[in-house]
């Protein structure tokens, strides 16, 4: 009985290890990359958001970070919870190395003009361009993310 139990345990562990070898890492899945980036970016964790971007996208993240003022920080501190994000879908781009994620964001503190605190926004939709380089998906910003208007 003990040998049978140990044998079943060994087979179960081996199956678990072998099946784990075929799982995709987060950077191999454009949906996970878009979700992780959006969660960080829309909650003002710009250093984390940088980890999901192409190197050339860094300038846009640094620009966003440089435009945070004391009023924004106070507004963020006063929020009961952070922004929530949901990936609505990822569409293939023009090549097999590009894609566009549609992201629904709710409760995002949108920055206002200099000296005025931002305001918490209701549900908004954004599109994030992605590119696959060396087998890894990354967000490829050519501008700051902006809300998609119904006519777009």
Coordinates of C-alpha atoms in Angstrom, one line a residue:
X1 CA 0.0 0.0 0.0
X2 CA 2.8 2.4 0.9
X3 CA 4.7 1.7 -2.3
X4 CA 1.5 2.3 -4.3
X5 CA 0.9 5.6 -2.6
X6 CA 4.5 6.7 -3.1
X7 CA 4.3 5.6 -6.7
X8 CA 1.1 7.6 -7.3
X9 CA 2.6 10.7 -5.6
X10 CA 5.8 10.4 -7.8
X11 CA 3.7 10.2 -11.0
X12 CA 1.5 13.1 -9.9
X13 CA 4.6 15.3 -9.2
X14 CA 6.2 14.3 -12.5
X15 CA 3.0 15.2 -14.4
X16 CA 2.9 18.5 -12.6
X17 CA 6.5 19.3 -13.5
X18 CA 6.1 18.3 -17.1
X19 CA 2.9 20.2 -17.6
X20 CA 4.5 23.3 -16.1
X21 CA 7.2 23.2 -18.8
X22 CA 4.6 24.2 -21.4
X23 CA 3.1 27.1 -19.6
X24 CA 3.7 30.5 -21.2
X25 CA 5.7 33.0 -19.2
X26 CA 3.9 36.4 -18.7
X27 CA 6.0 38.2 -21.4
X28 CA 5.0 35.6 -24.0
X29 CA 1.3 36.4 -23.6
X30 CA 0.3 39.9 -24.9
X31 CA -2.8 39.9 -22.8
X32 CA -0.8 39.4 -19.6
X33 CA 1.7 42.1 -20.6
X34 CA -1.1 44.6 -21.4
X35 CA -2.9 43.8 -18.2
X36 CA 0.3 44.1 -16.1
X37 CA 1.3 47.4 -17.8
X38 CA -2.2 48.9 -17.5
X39 CA -2.5 47.9 -13.8
X40 CA 0.8 49.6 -13.0
X41 CA 0.4 52.7 -15.3
X42 CA -3.1 53.6 -14.4
X43 CA -2.2 53.3 -10.7
X44 CA 0.8 55.6 -11.1
X45 CA 3.4 52.8 -10.5
X46 CA 5.5 54.1 -13.4
X47 CA 8.7 52.2 -12.4
X48 CA 6.8 48.9 -12.6
X49 CA 5.1 50.0 -15.9
X50 CA 8.5 50.5 -17.4
X51 CA 9.2 46.8 -17.1
X52 CA 6.5 46.0 -19.6
X53 CA 7.6 48.6 -22.2
X54 CA 10.0 48.8 -25.1
X55 CA 13.1 50.9 -24.3
X56 CA 11.9 53.7 -26.6
X57 CA 8.5 53.8 -24.6
X58 CA 10.4 54.8 -21.5
X59 CA 10.5 58.5 -22.6
X60 CA 6.7 58.6 -22.4
X61 CA 6.6 57.0 -19.0
X62 CA 9.2 59.4 -17.7
X63 CA 7.2 62.3 -19.1
X64 CA 4.1 61.1 -17.3
X65 CA 6.0 60.7 -14.1
X66 CA 7.5 64.2 -14.4
X67 CA 4.1 65.7 -14.6
X68 CA 2.8 64.6 -11.2
X69 CA 2.4 67.5 -8.8
X70 CA 1.6 67.7 -5.1
X71 CA -2.1 68.1 -5.8
X72 CA -2.1 64.8 -7.7
X73 CA -0.2 63.0 -4.9
X74 CA -2.7 64.3 -2.4
X75 CA -5.6 63.2 -4.6
X76 CA -4.0 59.7 -5.0
X77 CA -3.6 59.4 -1.2
X78 CA -7.2 60.3 -0.7
X79 CA -8.5 57.6 -3.0
X80 CA -10.2 54.7 -1.3
X81 CA -8.9 52.3 -3.9
X82 CA -6.9 52.3 -7.1
X83 CA -7.9 52.1 -10.7
X84 CA -9.2 48.8 -11.9
X85 CA -8.3 47.5 -15.4
X86 CA -9.8 44.8 -17.6
X87 CA -8.5 43.7 -20.9
X88 CA -11.4 43.7 -23.4
X89 CA -9.4 41.9 -26.1
X90 CA -6.1 41.8 -28.0
X91 CA -6.3 42.2 -31.8
X92 CA -3.6 41.1 -34.1
X93 CA -1.6 43.9 -35.8
X94 CA -0.4 44.2 -39.3
X95 CA 2.3 41.6 -38.7
X96 CA 2.6 38.6 -36.4
X97 CA 4.8 40.7 -34.2
X98 CA 2.3 43.5 -33.4
X99 CA -1.0 43.6 -31.6
X100 CA -3.3 46.2 -30.0
X101 CA -4.9 45.6 -26.6
X102 CA -8.2 47.2 -25.7
X103 CA -8.3 48.1 -22.0
X104 CA -11.2 49.2 -19.9
X105 CA -10.1 51.4 -17.0
X106 CA -12.3 52.5 -14.1
X107 CA -11.4 54.8 -11.2
X108 CA -8.3 56.3 -12.9
X109 CA -7.1 59.6 -11.4
X110 CA -6.7 61.7 -14.6
X111 CA -4.2 64.5 -14.3
X112 CA -5.5 68.0 -14.8
X113 CA -3.7 71.2 -15.6
X114 CA -0.7 72.4 -13.6
X115 CA -1.6 73.2 -10.0
X116 CA -5.1 71.7 -10.1
X117 CA -5.7 68.2 -8.7
X118 CA -6.7 65.4 -11.0
X119 CA -10.1 63.9 -11.0
X120 CA -11.2 60.3 -10.7
X121 CA -12.7 59.1 -14.0
X122 CA -15.4 56.6 -14.5
X123 CA -15.1 53.8 -17.1
X124 CA -12.9 54.7 -20.0
X125 CA -11.4 52.7 -22.8
X126 CA -7.8 52.8 -24.0
X127 CA -5.8 51.0 -26.7
X128 CA -2.3 49.9 -26.1
X129 CA 0.0 49.0 -29.0
X130 CA 2.2 45.9 -28.4
X131 CA 5.2 44.5 -30.2
X132 CA 6.9 41.2 -29.9
X133 CA 10.7 41.3 -29.9
X134 CA 12.9 38.3 -29.3
X135 CA 9.8 36.3 -28.4
X136 CA 8.7 38.7 -25.7
X137 CA 5.6 41.0 -25.9
X138 CA 6.1 44.6 -24.8
X139 CA 3.9 47.7 -24.8
X140 CA 5.2 50.1 -27.5
X141 CA 4.1 53.6 -26.7
X142 CA 4.5 56.3 -29.3
X143 CA 2.5 58.8 -27.1
X144 CA 0.8 58.8 -23.7
X145 CA -2.2 56.5 -23.6
X146 CA -5.3 58.4 -24.3
X147 CA -9.0 57.6 -24.0
X148 CA -10.6 56.1 -27.1
X149 CA -13.6 58.2 -28.2
X150 CA -16.6 56.4 -29.6
X151 CA -15.9 57.6 -33.1
X152 CA -12.4 56.2 -33.1

